[in-house]
PDB file of C-alpha atoms and ligand atoms in Angstrom:
ATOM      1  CA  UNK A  16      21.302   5.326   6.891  1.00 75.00           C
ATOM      2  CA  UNK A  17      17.872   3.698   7.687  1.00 83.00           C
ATOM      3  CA  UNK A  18      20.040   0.366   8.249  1.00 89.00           C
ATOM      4  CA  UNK A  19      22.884   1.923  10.505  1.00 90.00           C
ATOM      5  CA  UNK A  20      19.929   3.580  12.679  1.00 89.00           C
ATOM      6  CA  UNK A  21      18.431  -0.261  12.845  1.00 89.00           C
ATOM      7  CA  UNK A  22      21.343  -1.542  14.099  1.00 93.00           C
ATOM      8  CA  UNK A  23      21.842   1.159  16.676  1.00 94.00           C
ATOM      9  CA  UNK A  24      18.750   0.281  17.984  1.00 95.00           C
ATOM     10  CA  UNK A  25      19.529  -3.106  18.547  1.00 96.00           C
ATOM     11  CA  UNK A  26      23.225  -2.048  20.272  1.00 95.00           C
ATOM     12  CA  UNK A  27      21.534   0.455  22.344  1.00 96.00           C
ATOM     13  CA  UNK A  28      18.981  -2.066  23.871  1.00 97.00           C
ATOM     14  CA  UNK A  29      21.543  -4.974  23.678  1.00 97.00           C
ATOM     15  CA  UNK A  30      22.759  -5.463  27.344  1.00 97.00           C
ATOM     16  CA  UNK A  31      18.925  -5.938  27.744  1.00 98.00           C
ATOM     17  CA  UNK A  32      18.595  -8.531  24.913  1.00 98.00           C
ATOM     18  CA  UNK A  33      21.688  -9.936  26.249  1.00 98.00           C
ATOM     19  CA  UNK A  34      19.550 -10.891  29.459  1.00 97.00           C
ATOM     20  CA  UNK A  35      15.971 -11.660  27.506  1.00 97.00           C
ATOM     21  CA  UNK A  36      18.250 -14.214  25.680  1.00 98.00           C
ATOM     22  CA  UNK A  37      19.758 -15.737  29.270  1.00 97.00           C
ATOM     23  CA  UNK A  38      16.569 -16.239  30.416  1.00 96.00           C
ATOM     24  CA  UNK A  39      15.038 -17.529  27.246  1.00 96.00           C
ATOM     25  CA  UNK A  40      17.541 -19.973  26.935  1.00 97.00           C
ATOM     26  CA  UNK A  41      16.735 -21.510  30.527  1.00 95.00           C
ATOM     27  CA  UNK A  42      12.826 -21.216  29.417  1.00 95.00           C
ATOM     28  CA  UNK A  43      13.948 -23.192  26.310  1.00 96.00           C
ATOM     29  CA  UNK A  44      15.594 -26.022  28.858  1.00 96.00           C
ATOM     30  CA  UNK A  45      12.244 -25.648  31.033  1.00 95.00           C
ATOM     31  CA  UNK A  46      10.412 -26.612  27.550  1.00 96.00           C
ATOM     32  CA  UNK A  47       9.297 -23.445  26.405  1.00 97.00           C
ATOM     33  CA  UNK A  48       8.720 -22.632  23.043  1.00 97.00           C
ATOM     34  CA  UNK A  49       9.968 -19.937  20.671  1.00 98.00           C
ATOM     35  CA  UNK A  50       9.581 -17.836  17.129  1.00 98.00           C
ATOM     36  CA  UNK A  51      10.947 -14.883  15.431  1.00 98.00           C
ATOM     37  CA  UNK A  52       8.383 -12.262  15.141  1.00 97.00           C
ATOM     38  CA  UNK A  53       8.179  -8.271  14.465  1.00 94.00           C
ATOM     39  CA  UNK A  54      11.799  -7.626  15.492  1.00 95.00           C
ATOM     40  CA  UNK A  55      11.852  -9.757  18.333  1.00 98.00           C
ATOM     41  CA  UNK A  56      12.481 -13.093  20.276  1.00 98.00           C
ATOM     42  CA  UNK A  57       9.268 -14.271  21.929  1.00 98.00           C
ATOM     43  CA  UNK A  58       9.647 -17.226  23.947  1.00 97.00           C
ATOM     44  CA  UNK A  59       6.390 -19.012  25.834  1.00 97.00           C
ATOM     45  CA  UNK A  60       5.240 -21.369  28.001  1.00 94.00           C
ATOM     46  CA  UNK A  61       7.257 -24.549  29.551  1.00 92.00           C
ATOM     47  CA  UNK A  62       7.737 -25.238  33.885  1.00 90.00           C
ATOM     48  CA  UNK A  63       9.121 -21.497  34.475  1.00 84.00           C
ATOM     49  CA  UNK A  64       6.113 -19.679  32.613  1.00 85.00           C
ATOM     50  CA  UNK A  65       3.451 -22.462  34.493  1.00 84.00           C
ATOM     51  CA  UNK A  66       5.588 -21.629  37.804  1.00 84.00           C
ATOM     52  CA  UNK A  67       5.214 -17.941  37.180  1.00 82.00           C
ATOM     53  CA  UNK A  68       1.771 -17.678  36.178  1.00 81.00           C
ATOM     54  CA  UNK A  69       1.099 -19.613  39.918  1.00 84.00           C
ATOM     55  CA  UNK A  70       3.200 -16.571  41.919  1.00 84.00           C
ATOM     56  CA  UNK A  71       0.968 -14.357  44.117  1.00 83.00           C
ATOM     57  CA  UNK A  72      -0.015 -10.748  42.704  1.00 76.00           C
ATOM     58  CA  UNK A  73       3.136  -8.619  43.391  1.00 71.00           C
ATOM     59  CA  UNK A  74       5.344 -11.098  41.722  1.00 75.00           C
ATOM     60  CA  UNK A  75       2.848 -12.619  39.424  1.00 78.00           C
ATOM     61  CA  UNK A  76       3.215 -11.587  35.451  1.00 84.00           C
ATOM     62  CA  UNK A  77       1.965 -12.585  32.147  1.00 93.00           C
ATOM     63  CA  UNK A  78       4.578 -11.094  29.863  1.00 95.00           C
ATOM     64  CA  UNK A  79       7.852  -8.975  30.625  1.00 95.00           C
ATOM     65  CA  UNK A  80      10.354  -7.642  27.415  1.00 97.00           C
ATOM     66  CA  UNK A  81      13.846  -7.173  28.104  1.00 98.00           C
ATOM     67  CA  UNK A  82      15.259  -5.101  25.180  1.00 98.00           C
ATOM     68  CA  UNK A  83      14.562  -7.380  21.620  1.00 98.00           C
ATOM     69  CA  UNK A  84      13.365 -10.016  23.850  1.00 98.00           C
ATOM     70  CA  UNK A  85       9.581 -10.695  24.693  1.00 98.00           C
ATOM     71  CA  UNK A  86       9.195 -13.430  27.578  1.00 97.00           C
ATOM     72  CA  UNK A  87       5.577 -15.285  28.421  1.00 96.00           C
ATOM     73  CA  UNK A  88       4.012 -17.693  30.274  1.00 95.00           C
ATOM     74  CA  UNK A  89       2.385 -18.811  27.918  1.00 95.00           C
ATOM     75  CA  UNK A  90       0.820 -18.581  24.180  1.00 95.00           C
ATOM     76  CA  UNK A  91      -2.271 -17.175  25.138  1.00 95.00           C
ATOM     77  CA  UNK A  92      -0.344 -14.040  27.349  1.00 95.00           C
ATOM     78  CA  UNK A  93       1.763 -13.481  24.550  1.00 96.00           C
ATOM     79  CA  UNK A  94      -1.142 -13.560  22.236  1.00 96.00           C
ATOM     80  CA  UNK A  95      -3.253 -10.736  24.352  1.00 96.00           C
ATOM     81  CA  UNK A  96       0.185  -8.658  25.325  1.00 96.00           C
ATOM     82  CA  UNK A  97       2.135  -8.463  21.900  1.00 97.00           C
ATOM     83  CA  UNK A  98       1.254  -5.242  21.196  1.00 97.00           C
ATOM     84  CA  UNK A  99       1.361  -3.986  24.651  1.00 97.00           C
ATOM     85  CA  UNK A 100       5.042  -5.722  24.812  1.00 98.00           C
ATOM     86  CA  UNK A 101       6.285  -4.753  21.229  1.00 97.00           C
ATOM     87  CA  UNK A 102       5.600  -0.568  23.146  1.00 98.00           C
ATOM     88  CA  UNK A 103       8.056  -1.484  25.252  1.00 98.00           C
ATOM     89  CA  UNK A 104      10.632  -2.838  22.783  1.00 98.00           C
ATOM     90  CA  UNK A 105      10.202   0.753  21.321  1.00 98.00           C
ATOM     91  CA  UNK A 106      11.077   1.970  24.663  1.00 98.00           C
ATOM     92  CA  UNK A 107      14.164   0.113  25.080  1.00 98.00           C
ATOM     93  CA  UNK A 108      15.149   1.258  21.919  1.00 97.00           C
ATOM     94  CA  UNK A 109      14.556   4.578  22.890  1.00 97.00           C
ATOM     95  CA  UNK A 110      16.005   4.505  26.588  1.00 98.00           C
ATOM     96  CA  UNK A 111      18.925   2.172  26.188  1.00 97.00           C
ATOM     97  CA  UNK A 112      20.647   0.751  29.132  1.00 97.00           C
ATOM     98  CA  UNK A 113      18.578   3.906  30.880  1.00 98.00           C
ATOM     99  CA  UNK A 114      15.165   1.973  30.589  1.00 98.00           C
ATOM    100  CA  UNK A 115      14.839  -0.036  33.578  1.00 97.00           C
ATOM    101  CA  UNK A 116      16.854   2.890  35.778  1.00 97.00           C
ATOM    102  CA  UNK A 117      14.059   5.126  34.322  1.00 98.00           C
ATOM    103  CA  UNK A 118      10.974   2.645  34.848  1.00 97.00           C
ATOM    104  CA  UNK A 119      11.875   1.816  38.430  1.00 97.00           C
ATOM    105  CA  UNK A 120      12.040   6.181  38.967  1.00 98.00           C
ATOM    106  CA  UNK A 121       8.727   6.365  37.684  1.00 98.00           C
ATOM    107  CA  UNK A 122       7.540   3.586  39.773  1.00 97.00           C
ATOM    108  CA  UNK A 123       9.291   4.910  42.883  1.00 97.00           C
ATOM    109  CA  UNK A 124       7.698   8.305  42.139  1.00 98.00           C
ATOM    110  CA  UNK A 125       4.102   6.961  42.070  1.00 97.00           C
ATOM    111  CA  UNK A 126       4.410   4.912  45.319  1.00 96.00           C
ATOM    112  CA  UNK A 127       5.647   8.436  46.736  1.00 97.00           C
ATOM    113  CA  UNK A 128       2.420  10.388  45.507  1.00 97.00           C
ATOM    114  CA  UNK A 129       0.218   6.967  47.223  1.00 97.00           C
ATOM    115  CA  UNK A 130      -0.311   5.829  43.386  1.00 97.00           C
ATOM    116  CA  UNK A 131      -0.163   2.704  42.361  1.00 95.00           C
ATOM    117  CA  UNK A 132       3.566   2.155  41.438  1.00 94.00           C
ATOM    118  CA  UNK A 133       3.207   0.021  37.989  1.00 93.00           C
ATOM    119  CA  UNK A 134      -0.499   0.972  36.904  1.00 94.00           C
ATOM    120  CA  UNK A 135       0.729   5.135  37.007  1.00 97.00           C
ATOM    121  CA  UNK A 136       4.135   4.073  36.170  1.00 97.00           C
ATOM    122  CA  UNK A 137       4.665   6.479  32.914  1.00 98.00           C
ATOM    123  CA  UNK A 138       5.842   3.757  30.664  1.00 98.00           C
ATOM    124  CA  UNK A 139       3.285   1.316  31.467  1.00 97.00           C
ATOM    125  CA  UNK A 140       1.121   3.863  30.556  1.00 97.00           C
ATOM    126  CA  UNK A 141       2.732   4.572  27.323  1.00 98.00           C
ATOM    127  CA  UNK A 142       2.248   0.344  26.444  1.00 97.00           C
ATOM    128  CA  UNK A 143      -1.284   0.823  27.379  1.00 96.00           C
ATOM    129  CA  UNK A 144      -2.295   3.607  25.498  1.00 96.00           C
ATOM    130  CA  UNK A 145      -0.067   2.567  22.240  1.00 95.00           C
ATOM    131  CA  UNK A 146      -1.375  -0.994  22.310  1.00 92.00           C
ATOM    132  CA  UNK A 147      -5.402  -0.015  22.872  1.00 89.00           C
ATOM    133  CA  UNK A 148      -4.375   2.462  19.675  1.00 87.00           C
ATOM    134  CA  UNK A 149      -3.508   0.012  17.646  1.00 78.00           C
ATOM    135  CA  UNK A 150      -5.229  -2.903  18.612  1.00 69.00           C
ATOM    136  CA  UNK A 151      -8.961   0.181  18.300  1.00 59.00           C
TER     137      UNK A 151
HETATM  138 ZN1  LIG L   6       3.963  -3.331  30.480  1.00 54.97          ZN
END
């Protein structure tokens, strides 16, 4: 039972992973490197993650998961935001194809109240609270 419930995880975030893995693959052709850990595909570093680690703030990120996929620009990011990332593999297991639907309502309904729109967004939130937990 414990396996079947595994697996379902992995379906339910799949059309996620699917995309993680596209873009992983062209990191992988950009030189990036990439390991097996905790459930997951990380993949760091090469041209794209120095290219995206040089974008200005709106666009700029460290780390992004898509489903069983964790994507950096580097090492060091994916060092510092493993735990914060591995919340939101939890969360993709949890939401399915619903996650990024859901994430971008939460965002939309912070930017509505005049919050910030990914700081207040609930699930970012959720990664920073789970990751301070178990990183304290
Ligand atoms: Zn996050």
């Amino acid at each position: 039972m414990k396996t079947v419930l595994h697996l379902a995880k992995y379906a339910w975030a799949a059309p996620y992973s699917a995309l993680g893995l596209l873009l992983g693959a062209l990191a992988l052709l950009g030189g990036a490197h990439w390991q097996r850990r905790a459930g997951t595909l990380e993949f760091a570093g090469g041209r794209f993650g120095a290219v995206l680690s040089r974008l200005p703030p709106p666009l700029a990120f460290s780390a992004m998961t898509l489903g069983h996929v964790i994507l950096a620009v580097d090492r060091m990011a994916l060092a510092e935001l493993r735990q914060h990332e591995q919340v939101h593999v939890r969360q993709y297991e949890r939401w399915g194809p619903l996650f990024l639907p859901a994430y971008f309502a939460s965002s939309l309904v912070q930017l509505l109240r005049g919050r910030n729109p990914y700081i207040e967004n609930h699930f970012e939130r959720e990664a920073r609270a789970r990751a301070a937990d178990r990183q304290g």
